[in-house]
Short mmCIF file of C-alpha atoms in Angstrom, two decimals:
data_model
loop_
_atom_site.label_atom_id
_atom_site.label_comp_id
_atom_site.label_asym_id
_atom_site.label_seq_id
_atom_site.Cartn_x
_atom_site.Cartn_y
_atom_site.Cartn_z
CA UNK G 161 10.30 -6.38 9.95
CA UNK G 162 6.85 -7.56 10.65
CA UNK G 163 4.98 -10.51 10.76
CA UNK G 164 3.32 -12.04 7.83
CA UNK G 165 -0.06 -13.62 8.32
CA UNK G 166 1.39 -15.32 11.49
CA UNK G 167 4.92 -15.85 10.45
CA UNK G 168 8.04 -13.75 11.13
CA UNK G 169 10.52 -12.42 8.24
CA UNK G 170 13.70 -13.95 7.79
CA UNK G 171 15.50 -10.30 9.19
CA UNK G 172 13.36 -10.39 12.36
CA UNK G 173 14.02 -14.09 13.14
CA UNK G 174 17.80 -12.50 12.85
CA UNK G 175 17.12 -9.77 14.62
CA UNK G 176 15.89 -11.45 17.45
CA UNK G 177 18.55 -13.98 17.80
CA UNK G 178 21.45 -11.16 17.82
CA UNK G 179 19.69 -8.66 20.69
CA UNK G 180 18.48 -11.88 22.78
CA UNK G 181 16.75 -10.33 25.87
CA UNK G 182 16.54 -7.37 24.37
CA UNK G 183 13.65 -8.16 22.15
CA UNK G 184 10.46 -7.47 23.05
CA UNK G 185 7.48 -9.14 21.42
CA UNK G 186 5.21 -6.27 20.06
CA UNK G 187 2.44 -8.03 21.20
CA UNK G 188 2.87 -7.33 24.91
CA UNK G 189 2.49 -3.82 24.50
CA UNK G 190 -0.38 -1.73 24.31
CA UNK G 191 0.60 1.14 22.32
CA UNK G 192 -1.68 4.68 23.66
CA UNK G 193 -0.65 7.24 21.18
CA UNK G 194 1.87 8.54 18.78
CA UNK G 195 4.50 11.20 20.50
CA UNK G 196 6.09 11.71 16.88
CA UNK G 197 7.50 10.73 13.80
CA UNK G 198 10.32 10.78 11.35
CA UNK G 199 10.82 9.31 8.06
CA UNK G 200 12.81 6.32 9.56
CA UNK G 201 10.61 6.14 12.62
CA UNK G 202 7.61 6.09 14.93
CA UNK G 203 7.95 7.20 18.19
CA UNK G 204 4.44 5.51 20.64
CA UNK G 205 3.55 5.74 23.90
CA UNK G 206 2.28 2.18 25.54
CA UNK G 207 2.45 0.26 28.33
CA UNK G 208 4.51 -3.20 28.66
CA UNK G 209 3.03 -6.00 30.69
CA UNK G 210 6.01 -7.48 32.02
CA UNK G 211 6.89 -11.23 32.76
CA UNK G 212 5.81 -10.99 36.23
CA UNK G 213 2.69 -8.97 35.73
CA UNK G 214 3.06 -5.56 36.61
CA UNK G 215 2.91 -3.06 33.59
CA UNK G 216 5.32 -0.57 33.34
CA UNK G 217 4.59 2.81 31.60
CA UNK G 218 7.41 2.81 27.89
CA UNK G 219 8.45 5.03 24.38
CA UNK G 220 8.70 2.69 21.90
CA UNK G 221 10.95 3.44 18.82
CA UNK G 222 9.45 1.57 15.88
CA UNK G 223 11.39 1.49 12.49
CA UNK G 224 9.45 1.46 9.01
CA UNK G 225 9.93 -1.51 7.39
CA UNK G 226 12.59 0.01 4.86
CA UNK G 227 15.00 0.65 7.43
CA UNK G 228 16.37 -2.63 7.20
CA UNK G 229 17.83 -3.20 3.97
CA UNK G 230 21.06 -4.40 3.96
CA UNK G 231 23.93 -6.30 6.48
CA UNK G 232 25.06 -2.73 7.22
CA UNK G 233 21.88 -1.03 8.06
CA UNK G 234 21.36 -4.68 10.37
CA UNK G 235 24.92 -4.12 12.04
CA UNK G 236 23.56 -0.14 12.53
CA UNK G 237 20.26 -1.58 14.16
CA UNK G 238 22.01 -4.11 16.35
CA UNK G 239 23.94 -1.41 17.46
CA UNK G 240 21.94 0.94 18.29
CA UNK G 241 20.20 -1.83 20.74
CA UNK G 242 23.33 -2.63 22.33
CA UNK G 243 23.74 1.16 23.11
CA UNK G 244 20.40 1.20 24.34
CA UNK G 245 20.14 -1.78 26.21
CA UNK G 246 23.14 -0.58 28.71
CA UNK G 247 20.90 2.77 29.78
CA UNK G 248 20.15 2.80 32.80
CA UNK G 249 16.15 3.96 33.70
CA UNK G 250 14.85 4.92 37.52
#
């Protein structure tokens, strides 16, 4: 799910509109360095610059683009973010 010269794929436009505020634009991180990987997913270190300006210090979970394949693996992904989003961080 990544952008094409500029435009978004159809499943990231979806994926967006399901998780809401959960969705983070890529491009307001800085990624620093790779803590690890699997063959679904990249772990990075970065920092996110935050609507009101401060950066805070994240791990960012980044799926390969095969992850995503079908309405299943979409309803696995959105829940996994709903699980996620109810954490609660110091």
């Amino acid at each position: 799910m990544a952008a094409v010269q500029g435009q978004f794929t159809l499943p990231l436009l979806a994926f967006q509109h399901h998780v809401g505020q959960l969705y983070i634009d890529p491009a307001s991180i800085q990624f620093a360095k790779g803590l690890g990987q699997s063959d679904l997913c990249i772990i990075e270190q970065g920092r996110l610059q935050r609507a009101n300006g401060k950066p805070v210090n994240i791990v960012c979970k980044v799926f390969r683009p095969f992850v995503v394949q079908t309405p299943a693996d979409f309803r696995e992904l959105l829940l996994e973010a709903s699980k996620l989003h109810r954490l609660q961080h110091p």
